[in-house]
Amino acid sequence: MKQTTPMDDVLRGIWRENPVLVQILGLCPTLAVTNTVANSVAMAAATFFVLVGSSFLVSLLKRYVPNEVRIATYVLIIATFVTVADMILEATVPGIHKALGAFVGLIIVNCIILARQEAFASRNPVGRSVLDAIGTGVGFTIAMLMMGSIREILGAGTFLGVHLFGPHFEPWVVFSLPAGGFLTLGFILLGLSWTQRRKEIRAKIREWPEGVAERRAA
């Protein structure tokens, strides 16, 4: 595995290897519960808690877990933290917990979490594993907030329940429906791909000899 610094561990999951926007993982909650910002924040917070907690425990216990049962052990650890997160949500925000429904429990099988346990937490010290989990959790939260904000603003004309456009705004109801999740994610990925492509083209132009660049521009 390539050696990285602690700061690299944090920043990698936030942008360069964002679990949703780059690796296209964890799409089940991303598409299902991001119809409002409140739902997105609650799901992101629960996932962040589970990711950090399970990474800490997996890294702490990695020497004592036989290789033959490591996946089952990871799932058991993740399920424990998911149960705690589910109970906290039900106690603090019962309305949002009801809206999220079974998707809180499905965090157990979120491939983002299991992937970080297998690829990083089980092979690195506790501190580095927690930093990696924090970066990945923040990256997931950013993606959820982007999805939730766009869908709620366009689909309901509100942000966290506050009306933005007045009584004459006609909501784009499709963004509140399941199909709106696919549309929103597609537009976000298209925009990011276009931006990345533009950066690559500009970098290539700067590398060309000045005369060639001038002729190309002409």
Coordinates of C-alpha atoms in Angstrom, one line a residue, residues 17-123:
E17 CA -11.7 9.4 -3.5
N18 CA -15.1 10.6 -2.5
P19 CA -17.1 7.5 -1.9
V20 CA -20.2 8.7 -3.8
L21 CA -19.0 11.2 -6.3
V22 CA -15.8 9.3 -7.4
Q23 CA -16.1 5.7 -6.3
I24 CA -19.9 5.6 -6.9
L25 CA -20.5 3.6 -3.7
G26 CA -23.3 3.8 -1.2
L27 CA -25.9 4.8 -3.7
C28 CA -28.8 3.1 -1.9
P29 CA -29.1 5.8 0.8
T30 CA -27.8 8.5 -1.5
L31 CA -30.7 8.0 -3.9
A32 CA -33.4 7.0 -1.5
V33 CA -33.4 9.5 1.4
T34 CA -32.0 12.7 -0.1
N35 CA -35.4 14.1 -1.0
T36 CA -34.9 16.6 1.9
V37 CA -31.9 18.2 3.6
A38 CA -33.0 17.0 7.1
N39 CA -33.1 13.4 6.0
S40 CA -29.8 13.8 4.3
V41 CA -28.1 15.2 7.4
A42 CA -29.6 12.5 9.6
M43 CA -28.4 9.7 7.4
A44 CA -25.0 11.3 6.9
A45 CA -24.6 11.7 10.6
A46 CA -25.6 8.1 11.3
T47 CA -23.2 6.8 8.7
F48 CA -20.4 9.0 9.9
F49 CA -20.9 7.7 13.5
V50 CA -20.9 4.1 12.3
L51 CA -17.9 4.5 10.0
V52 CA -15.7 6.2 12.6
G53 CA -16.8 3.9 15.5
S54 CA -16.3 0.7 13.5
S55 CA -13.0 1.8 12.0
F56 CA -11.7 2.5 15.5
L57 CA -12.8 -0.9 16.9
V58 CA -11.7 -2.9 13.8
S59 CA -8.2 -1.3 13.9
L60 CA -8.0 -1.9 17.7
L61 CA -8.9 -5.6 17.5
K62 CA -7.4 -6.5 14.1
R63 CA -4.6 -8.6 15.8
Y64 CA -7.1 -10.7 17.6
V65 CA -9.5 -11.5 14.7
P66 CA -8.7 -14.7 12.7
N67 CA -8.5 -14.1 9.0
E68 CA -11.2 -16.7 8.3
V69 CA -13.9 -14.8 10.2
R70 CA -12.8 -11.3 9.6
I71 CA -15.7 -10.2 7.4
A72 CA -18.3 -11.7 9.8
T73 CA -16.5 -9.9 12.6
Y74 CA -16.6 -6.6 10.7
V75 CA -20.3 -7.0 10.0
L76 CA -21.0 -7.7 13.7
I77 CA -19.1 -4.6 14.8
I78 CA -20.8 -2.5 12.2
A79 CA -24.2 -3.8 13.2
T80 CA -23.5 -2.9 16.8
F81 CA -22.8 0.7 15.9
V82 CA -25.8 0.8 13.6
T83 CA -28.1 -0.3 16.4
V84 CA -26.8 2.4 18.6
A85 CA -27.2 5.0 15.8
D86 CA -30.7 3.8 15.2
M87 CA -31.7 4.1 18.8
I88 CA -30.2 7.6 19.1
L89 CA -32.1 8.8 16.0
E90 CA -35.4 7.3 17.3
A91 CA -34.9 9.0 20.6
T92 CA -33.8 12.4 19.3
V93 CA -35.6 12.9 16.0
P94 CA -38.4 10.4 15.8
G95 CA -40.0 12.1 12.8
I96 CA -36.9 11.9 10.7
H97 CA -36.2 8.4 12.0
K98 CA -39.7 7.3 10.7
A99 CA -39.0 9.0 7.4
L100 CA -35.7 7.1 7.0
G101 CA -37.4 3.8 7.7
A102 CA -35.4 0.7 7.0
F103 CA -32.5 2.6 5.4
V104 CA -31.0 3.2 8.8
G105 CA -30.7 -0.5 9.3
L106 CA -29.3 -0.9 5.8
I107 CA -26.2 1.0 6.9
I108 CA -25.0 -2.4 8.0
V109 CA -24.6 -3.5 4.4
N110 CA -23.3 -0.1 3.1
C111 CA -20.3 -1.0 1.0
I112 CA -18.5 2.2 1.9
I113 CA -18.2 1.1 5.5
L114 CA -17.2 -2.5 4.9
A115 CA -14.7 -1.4 2.2
R116 CA -12.9 0.9 4.6
Q117 CA -12.7 -1.8 7.3
E118 CA -11.2 -4.3 4.8
A119 CA -9.0 -2.0 2.8
F120 CA -7.7 0.4 5.6
A121 CA -8.8 -0.1 9.2
S122 CA -7.7 -3.8 9.3
R123 CA -4.2 -2.9 8.1

